[in-house]
Amino acid sequence: MPEPVVSPEPLPTPFASELGSLADPGRHHAPLEIAGEDPRGLLDALRRMVLIRLCEQAIATLVGSGEVKCPCHLGVGQEAIAVGVVKHLTARDHVFSAHRSHAHFLALVDDPALLLHEVFGKATGSSRGMGGSQHLIAADKGFTGSNPIVGGVVPVAVGAALGNKMDRQGNVAVVFFGDGASEEGGLHECLNLAANFVLPLLFVCENNFYASQMDICLRQPSDRISRFAEAHHVPVRVVDGNDLVAVSHAAGELIAEARRSGRPGFLEATTYRWLGHVGHREDIDVGIKRKLDDLVQWKQRDPIARLRQALQTTGHLTPGAFAAMQQEIQARIDQEVAAARSAPYPDPAVLLDYVYCQGGS
Amino acid sequence: MDDPRKGTNYGEAILAAYEYLLATYPKVFTLGQGLWSPWYVGNSMTNLDKKFGQARVIDTPISELSTTGMAIGASLLGYRPIIVYPRMDFMILAMDQIVNQAAKWRHMLGGQSHAPVTFRSIINRGGEQGAQHSQALHAWFAHVPGLRVVMPYTVQDARDLLIAAVLCDDPVMYIDDRWLYGNVIDALPPVTELRLVDQRPEVRRVGKDVTLVAASFSVHLAMQAAAALEPEGIACEVIDLRVINPLDVAPVVASVAKTGRLCAIDGGWRTCGLAGEVIAAVVERLPVSVLQAPPRRLTLPDAPAPSSKPLEELYYTTVAQVAQTARELCAMRRVG
């Protein structure tokens, strides 16, 4: 009898974390260090982060109840990156994002109406009801477009940066994407193009360690995405993405450099999403489950709580004022949810009318 | 073939379009591989970098996907980029940007933003180049709503439809064919800017017996076949589609209503191709009593392009095949 053929055990995916404490959910729980910061700027940032948090939670409730049906990729827990980057931008800059884009949109637009109406698919939404959660635009605020092909919008952002360079007005392009997008070849092409053509583009990688259900340790030999930017000679900053102050300083430096010299930059900000890849539940990710311990600990690295505590400890915010801020924002959200429910759907004619600018179909 | 030193040939007409656009419109620029030594693109881009500068005639790294996105992104800011693919086969690497981004941008954002970008791709086949250097994929792109697809046949259209494509507010796929680069006209008239949305199929030859429908180089085959059939007393009507998406079949329907016979000729594959689309669109618009014979189509066989010369000769449609098909159609008459 011949020996049965036994396949050898597959080699484990070789993985080594290179992010140190930034990837450790047990670290960075303390209130932020805000000495020397402008408290008014921080209070405004806190307010925008609370707007994002409450709006995402409202959408989660609507998804859970079945009222909102389009796929919603929620960014609860990731608010500081959007707010910390966007505070350095003007409406003449060009911001692009991917499937998890609500935070970036709200940080720029600073009002929940257009997003809430859009997730209901109503003609009063940001994309006139044609986009849903995944295709957003607010051109007058600098939000140029988002869509859910992973990494797909990055080359478009490179083109906006080329346009900015040709315009010679000092405007910049910013593209938000996740760690998963670094596994698409296009991102590597884009890093090379931005470096080669010297384009004023800020790459912002929100590294939340998961691409859909897959842990980064099963996808890459390292968790440090910015190594790809270094390979293309693009200047890199790596920060705790749940630290509004750290994000803001790093983004501010890179954006100022892009405006001054036209050079690209790469910001890697570590964070964690509290909810599943898509939808309203924490445990929705299929396949390889996230570790519950990690989630519990990451919630201790809450970007909002850490900023709020710092502002309270230093006397710039009272618990009562924070509660009032939350109530005011919640009331605005509730008002727009009610308005969205009764708003009209798009006119059937636009199904064909929006295909081409003129004539056509 | 005519002496290329006399008159203007198809490649020179494309060059004239670039020169007109770059001289007239500061927001126009062009990018692609090899543009600073453009031997890949025949005579269609000669010396543009020297005339208009390398900031507006941009030679790029070998990154079809991202350079395509770069053109789309610049177009969102009001620029009018022309991205060039010297061989259509390599454009497949940019499919996501063309189909997922440019073509859908306006629709999925509620008509509030649009991408006026021109993708200029070249069909470059024959000469034993084989499966990955020979493809004519226009039907793929014509399948995508939001993407206008233009295929010039005449020398003047080679210039004027490129200008119209770049001035159009929608993303446009402009496809030229290297097998047409030797076609010549005596003199190009001065440029008149055309609105792409107004462009319709043109009757290139009037006839009463059979309708031959084609685009690009296939019109060339149809015209030669029609000339060959004239002494036999067969009068072919030849229709040049010019724009294959959105496809306006009304002139074809009108012609077939007159001739009762239809042959669609296409340089792409048979299955789900342009020829089948033309036949379907005509048949569903005419009463069955109009047709004197079942419509026919001449296409590539459903196989990749071969390299070996004898197989290549089998592969591509010839003037003789078009003429023979027209003869067979004209020999048939509806009974009853």
Short mmCIF file of N, CA, C and O in Angstrom, two decimals, chain B residues 69-150:
data_model
loop_
_atom_site.label_atom_id
_atom_site.label_comp_id
_atom_site.label_asym_id
_atom_site.label_seq_id
_atom_site.Cartn_x
_atom_site.Cartn_y
_atom_site.Cartn_z
N GLY B 69 -7.69 57.66 -14.49
CA GLY B 69 -8.32 58.37 -13.38
C GLY B 69 -7.83 59.81 -13.30
O GLY B 69 -8.59 60.73 -12.99
N MET B 70 -6.56 60.00 -13.62
CA MET B 70 -5.99 61.34 -13.59
C MET B 70 -6.70 62.24 -14.61
O MET B 70 -7.03 63.39 -14.32
N ALA B 71 -6.96 61.71 -15.80
CA ALA B 71 -7.69 62.49 -16.80
C ALA B 71 -9.11 62.78 -16.32
O ALA B 71 -9.61 63.91 -16.45
N ILE B 72 -9.76 61.80 -15.74
CA ILE B 72 -11.14 61.98 -15.26
C ILE B 72 -11.16 63.05 -14.17
O ILE B 72 -12.00 63.96 -14.18
N GLY B 73 -10.25 62.95 -13.22
CA GLY B 73 -10.23 63.90 -12.10
C GLY B 73 -10.00 65.32 -12.58
O GLY B 73 -10.65 66.27 -12.11
N ALA B 74 -9.09 65.50 -13.53
CA ALA B 74 -8.84 66.85 -14.05
C ALA B 74 -10.08 67.37 -14.78
O ALA B 74 -10.40 68.56 -14.71
N SER B 75 -10.80 66.47 -15.43
CA SER B 75 -12.00 66.91 -16.16
C SER B 75 -13.07 67.42 -15.19
O SER B 75 -13.85 68.30 -15.53
N LEU B 76 -13.10 66.86 -13.99
CA LEU B 76 -14.09 67.32 -12.99
C LEU B 76 -13.83 68.78 -12.60
O LEU B 76 -14.73 69.47 -12.10
N LEU B 77 -12.59 69.23 -12.78
CA LEU B 77 -12.24 70.61 -12.45
C LEU B 77 -12.38 71.56 -13.64
O LEU B 77 -11.94 72.70 -13.58
N GLY B 78 -12.94 71.07 -14.75
CA GLY B 78 -13.17 71.93 -15.91
C GLY B 78 -12.15 71.78 -17.01
O GLY B 78 -12.25 72.46 -18.04
N TYR B 79 -11.15 70.92 -16.82
CA TYR B 79 -10.19 70.67 -17.90
C TYR B 79 -10.82 69.74 -18.93
O TYR B 79 -11.84 69.09 -18.66
N ARG B 80 -10.21 69.68 -20.11
CA ARG B 80 -10.71 68.85 -21.20
C ARG B 80 -9.59 67.92 -21.65
O ARG B 80 -8.97 68.12 -22.69
N PRO B 81 -9.30 66.91 -20.85
CA PRO B 81 -8.17 66.04 -21.19
C PRO B 81 -8.52 65.02 -22.28
O PRO B 81 -9.66 64.56 -22.36
N ILE B 82 -7.52 64.72 -23.08
CA ILE B 82 -7.63 63.62 -24.04
C ILE B 82 -6.58 62.59 -23.61
O ILE B 82 -5.38 62.86 -23.68
N ILE B 83 -7.04 61.45 -23.14
CA ILE B 83 -6.07 60.41 -22.78
C ILE B 83 -5.98 59.41 -23.92
O ILE B 83 -7.00 58.98 -24.47
N VAL B 84 -4.76 59.08 -24.28
CA VAL B 84 -4.50 58.30 -25.49
C VAL B 84 -4.05 56.89 -25.11
O VAL B 84 -3.17 56.72 -24.25
N TYR B 85 -4.65 55.91 -25.76
CA TYR B 85 -4.22 54.51 -25.62
C TYR B 85 -3.77 54.06 -27.00
O TYR B 85 -4.60 53.79 -27.86
N PRO B 86 -2.46 54.00 -27.23
CA PRO B 86 -1.98 53.70 -28.58
C PRO B 86 -2.46 52.34 -29.10
O PRO B 86 -2.43 52.09 -30.30
N ARG B 87 -2.92 51.50 -28.20
CA ARG B 87 -3.45 50.21 -28.60
C ARG B 87 -4.58 49.89 -27.64
O ARG B 87 -4.37 49.89 -26.43
N MET B 88 -5.75 49.64 -28.16
CA MET B 88 -6.92 49.48 -27.32
C MET B 88 -6.79 48.35 -26.29
O MET B 88 -7.34 48.43 -25.19
N ASP B 89 -6.02 47.33 -26.65
CA ASP B 89 -5.89 46.17 -25.75
C ASP B 89 -5.42 46.58 -24.34
O ASP B 89 -5.86 46.02 -23.34
N PHE B 90 -4.53 47.54 -24.26
CA PHE B 90 -3.98 47.95 -22.98
C PHE B 90 -4.97 48.78 -22.17
O PHE B 90 -4.83 48.93 -20.96
N MET B 91 -5.96 49.31 -22.85
CA MET B 91 -6.97 50.12 -22.17
C MET B 91 -7.80 49.28 -21.21
O MET B 91 -8.43 49.82 -20.30
N ILE B 92 -7.79 47.96 -21.41
CA ILE B 92 -8.57 47.10 -20.51
C ILE B 92 -8.09 47.28 -19.06
O ILE B 92 -8.88 47.15 -18.12
N LEU B 93 -6.83 47.62 -18.88
CA LEU B 93 -6.32 47.87 -17.52
C LEU B 93 -6.98 49.09 -16.88
O LEU B 93 -6.90 49.27 -15.67
N ALA B 94 -7.61 49.92 -17.70
CA ALA B 94 -8.25 51.13 -17.18
C ALA B 94 -9.76 51.00 -17.09
O ALA B 94 -10.46 51.98 -16.85
N MET B 95 -10.25 49.80 -17.26
CA MET B 95 -11.70 49.58 -17.36
C MET B 95 -12.46 50.16 -16.17
O MET B 95 -13.53 50.74 -16.33
N ASP B 96 -11.95 49.96 -14.96
CA ASP B 96 -12.67 50.44 -13.78
C ASP B 96 -12.88 51.95 -13.84
O ASP B 96 -13.97 52.45 -13.56
N GLN B 97 -11.87 52.66 -14.24
CA GLN B 97 -11.98 54.12 -14.28
C GLN B 97 -12.96 54.58 -15.36
O GLN B 97 -13.72 55.52 -15.16
N ILE B 98 -12.94 53.91 -16.50
CA ILE B 98 -13.81 54.31 -17.61
C ILE B 98 -15.26 53.95 -17.29
O ILE B 98 -16.17 54.77 -17.44
N VAL B 99 -15.48 52.73 -16.83
CA VAL B 99 -16.85 52.22 -16.68
C VAL B 99 -17.44 52.59 -15.32
O VAL B 99 -18.59 53.03 -15.24
N ASN B 100 -16.67 52.41 -14.25
CA ASN B 100 -17.22 52.67 -12.91
C ASN B 100 -17.18 54.15 -12.53
O ASN B 100 -18.05 54.61 -11.79
N GLN B 101 -16.16 54.84 -12.97
CA GLN B 101 -16.04 56.24 -12.56
C GLN B 101 -16.63 57.19 -13.61
O GLN B 101 -17.69 57.77 -13.40
N ALA B 102 -15.96 57.33 -14.76
CA ALA B 102 -16.37 58.38 -15.71
C ALA B 102 -17.82 58.22 -16.18
O ALA B 102 -18.59 59.16 -16.17
N ALA B 103 -18.17 57.00 -16.60
CA ALA B 103 -19.48 56.82 -17.23
C ALA B 103 -20.63 57.02 -16.25
O ALA B 103 -21.72 57.40 -16.65
N LYS B 104 -20.40 56.77 -14.97
CA LYS B 104 -21.48 56.82 -13.99
C LYS B 104 -21.47 58.09 -13.14
O LYS B 104 -22.39 58.32 -12.37
N TRP B 105 -20.39 58.85 -13.24
CA TRP B 105 -20.18 59.97 -12.31
C TRP B 105 -21.40 60.89 -12.25
O TRP B 105 -21.91 61.22 -11.19
N ARG B 106 -21.88 61.30 -13.41
CA ARG B 106 -22.98 62.27 -13.45
C ARG B 106 -24.26 61.66 -12.88
O ARG B 106 -24.95 62.28 -12.07
N HIS B 107 -24.56 60.45 -13.32
CA HIS B 107 -25.84 59.83 -12.93
C HIS B 107 -25.89 59.56 -11.44
O HIS B 107 -26.86 59.90 -10.76
N MET B 108 -24.84 58.99 -10.89
CA MET B 108 -24.91 58.58 -9.48
C MET B 108 -24.80 59.78 -8.53
O MET B 108 -25.12 59.64 -7.35
N LEU B 109 -24.40 60.93 -9.05
CA LEU B 109 -24.35 62.13 -8.23
C LEU B 109 -25.47 63.10 -8.60
O LEU B 109 -25.39 64.31 -8.33
N GLY B 110 -26.51 62.58 -9.21
CA GLY B 110 -27.71 63.37 -9.44
C GLY B 110 -27.54 64.50 -10.44
O GLY B 110 -28.19 65.54 -10.32
N GLY B 111 -26.66 64.31 -11.43
CA GLY B 111 -26.52 65.30 -12.50
C GLY B 111 -25.79 66.57 -12.09
O GLY B 111 -25.80 67.55 -12.82
N GLN B 112 -25.12 66.54 -10.93
CA GLN B 112 -24.51 67.78 -10.43
C GLN B 112 -23.05 67.93 -10.80
O GLN B 112 -22.43 68.96 -10.52
N SER B 113 -22.47 66.90 -11.37
CA SER B 113 -21.05 66.93 -11.73
C SER B 113 -20.90 66.03 -12.94
O SER B 113 -21.68 65.07 -13.10
N HIS B 114 -19.95 66.34 -13.80
CA HIS B 114 -19.78 65.50 -14.98
C HIS B 114 -18.32 65.47 -15.38
O HIS B 114 -17.55 66.35 -14.97
N ALA B 115 -17.96 64.47 -16.16
CA ALA B 115 -16.56 64.24 -16.50
C ALA B 115 -16.36 64.39 -18.00
O ALA B 115 -16.48 63.42 -18.75
N PRO B 116 -16.03 65.60 -18.48
CA PRO B 116 -15.86 65.81 -19.92
C PRO B 116 -14.48 65.36 -20.41
O PRO B 116 -13.66 66.17 -20.83
N VAL B 117 -14.25 64.08 -20.34
CA VAL B 117 -12.95 63.52 -20.69
C VAL B 117 -13.09 62.75 -22.00
O VAL B 117 -14.14 62.17 -22.27
N THR B 118 -12.04 62.77 -22.82
CA THR B 118 -12.04 61.99 -24.06
C THR B 118 -11.00 60.88 -23.95
O THR B 118 -9.83 61.13 -23.65
N PHE B 119 -11.48 59.66 -24.15
CA PHE B 119 -10.58 58.49 -24.20
C PHE B 119 -10.32 58.21 -25.67
O PHE B 119 -11.24 57.81 -26.39
N ARG B 120 -9.11 58.46 -26.12
CA ARG B 120 -8.82 58.15 -27.52
C ARG B 120 -8.10 56.82 -27.60
O ARG B 120 -6.94 56.69 -27.18
N SER B 121 -8.78 55.84 -28.17
CA SER B 121 -8.16 54.52 -28.26
C SER B 121 -8.04 54.12 -29.72
O SER B 121 -8.83 54.54 -30.56
N ILE B 122 -7.03 53.33 -29.98
CA ILE B 122 -6.69 53.02 -31.37
C ILE B 122 -6.77 51.51 -31.59
O ILE B 122 -6.22 50.73 -30.82
N ILE B 123 -7.51 51.17 -32.65
CA ILE B 123 -7.52 49.77 -33.09
C ILE B 123 -6.30 49.60 -34.01
O ILE B 123 -6.16 50.33 -34.99
N ASN B 124 -5.44 48.68 -33.65
CA ASN B 124 -4.17 48.52 -34.36
C ASN B 124 -3.92 47.04 -34.51
O ASN B 124 -3.49 46.38 -33.58
N ARG B 125 -4.23 46.50 -35.68
CA ARG B 125 -4.22 45.03 -35.84
C ARG B 125 -3.57 44.66 -37.15
O ARG B 125 -3.14 45.50 -37.92
N GLY B 126 -3.54 43.36 -37.42
CA GLY B 126 -2.86 42.85 -38.61
C GLY B 126 -1.37 42.73 -38.34
O GLY B 126 -0.89 42.96 -37.23
N GLY B 127 -0.65 42.34 -39.38
CA GLY B 127 0.80 42.24 -39.25
C GLY B 127 1.25 41.22 -38.23
O GLY B 127 2.30 41.37 -37.60
N GLU B 128 0.46 40.15 -38.05
CA GLU B 128 0.82 39.03 -37.16
C GLU B 128 1.03 39.48 -35.72
O GLU B 128 1.85 38.94 -34.99
N GLN B 129 0.28 40.50 -35.31
CA GLN B 129 0.47 41.02 -33.95
C GLN B 129 -0.19 40.16 -32.87
O GLN B 129 0.15 40.27 -31.70
N GLY B 130 -1.18 39.39 -33.28
CA GLY B 130 -1.71 38.39 -32.35
C GLY B 130 -2.78 38.90 -31.39
O GLY B 130 -3.24 40.04 -31.46
N ALA B 131 -3.14 38.02 -30.45
CA ALA B 131 -4.37 38.13 -29.68
C ALA B 131 -4.45 39.38 -28.81
O ALA B 131 -5.53 39.92 -28.59
N GLN B 132 -3.32 39.83 -28.27
CA GLN B 132 -3.37 40.95 -27.33
C GLN B 132 -2.94 42.28 -27.94
O GLN B 132 -2.79 43.27 -27.24
N HIS B 133 -2.73 42.28 -29.25
CA HIS B 133 -2.36 43.52 -29.94
C HIS B 133 -3.25 43.75 -31.15
O HIS B 133 -2.80 44.30 -32.16
N SER B 134 -4.52 43.37 -31.06
CA SER B 134 -5.36 43.41 -32.27
C SER B 134 -6.82 43.73 -32.02
O SER B 134 -7.59 43.75 -32.96
N GLN B 135 -7.19 43.98 -30.78
CA GLN B 135 -8.62 43.91 -30.49
C GLN B 135 -9.39 45.18 -30.88
O GLN B 135 -8.85 46.28 -30.86
N ALA B 136 -10.66 44.95 -31.21
CA ALA B 136 -11.61 46.03 -31.50
C ALA B 136 -12.76 45.85 -30.51
O ALA B 136 -13.66 45.05 -30.73
N LEU B 137 -12.70 46.58 -29.41
CA LEU B 137 -13.60 46.33 -28.28
C LEU B 137 -14.70 47.38 -28.16
O LEU B 137 -15.31 47.54 -27.11
N HIS B 138 -14.97 48.08 -29.26
CA HIS B 138 -15.94 49.18 -29.20
C HIS B 138 -17.29 48.75 -28.66
O HIS B 138 -17.96 49.53 -27.99
N ALA B 139 -17.71 47.51 -28.96
CA ALA B 139 -19.05 47.08 -28.52
C ALA B 139 -19.14 47.02 -26.99
O ALA B 139 -20.18 47.31 -26.41
N TRP B 140 -18.04 46.66 -26.33
CA TRP B 140 -18.03 46.68 -24.86
C TRP B 140 -18.42 48.06 -24.35
O TRP B 140 -19.20 48.21 -23.44
N PHE B 141 -17.78 49.06 -24.93
CA PHE B 141 -17.95 50.42 -24.40
C PHE B 141 -19.32 50.98 -24.79
O PHE B 141 -19.92 51.72 -24.02
N ALA B 142 -19.79 50.59 -25.98
CA ALA B 142 -21.11 51.05 -26.41
C ALA B 142 -22.21 50.46 -25.52
O ALA B 142 -23.32 50.96 -25.48
N HIS B 143 -21.89 49.41 -24.80
CA HIS B 143 -22.85 48.77 -23.88
C HIS B 143 -23.06 49.60 -22.61
O HIS B 143 -24.02 49.37 -21.89
N VAL B 144 -22.17 50.56 -22.36
CA VAL B 144 -22.18 51.26 -21.07
C VAL B 144 -22.94 52.58 -21.17
O VAL B 144 -22.48 53.50 -21.86
N PRO B 145 -24.08 52.70 -20.49
CA PRO B 145 -24.78 53.99 -20.51
C PRO B 145 -23.90 55.08 -19.89
O PRO B 145 -23.21 54.84 -18.90
N GLY B 146 -23.93 56.25 -20.48
CA GLY B 146 -23.15 57.36 -19.94
C GLY B 146 -21.85 57.60 -20.69
O GLY B 146 -21.20 58.62 -20.51
N LEU B 147 -21.46 56.64 -21.51
CA LEU B 147 -20.22 56.76 -22.27
C LEU B 147 -20.58 56.87 -23.75
O LEU B 147 -21.13 55.94 -24.34
N ARG B 148 -20.31 58.01 -24.35
CA ARG B 148 -20.55 58.16 -25.79
C ARG B 148 -19.39 57.50 -26.54
O ARG B 148 -18.23 57.63 -26.12
N VAL B 149 -19.70 56.80 -27.62
CA VAL B 149 -18.67 56.09 -28.36
C VAL B 149 -18.72 56.53 -29.83
O VAL B 149 -19.77 56.45 -30.47
N VAL B 150 -17.58 57.01 -30.31
CA VAL B 150 -17.46 57.62 -31.63
C VAL B 150 -16.46 56.83 -32.46
O VAL B 150 -15.37 56.52 -31.96
#
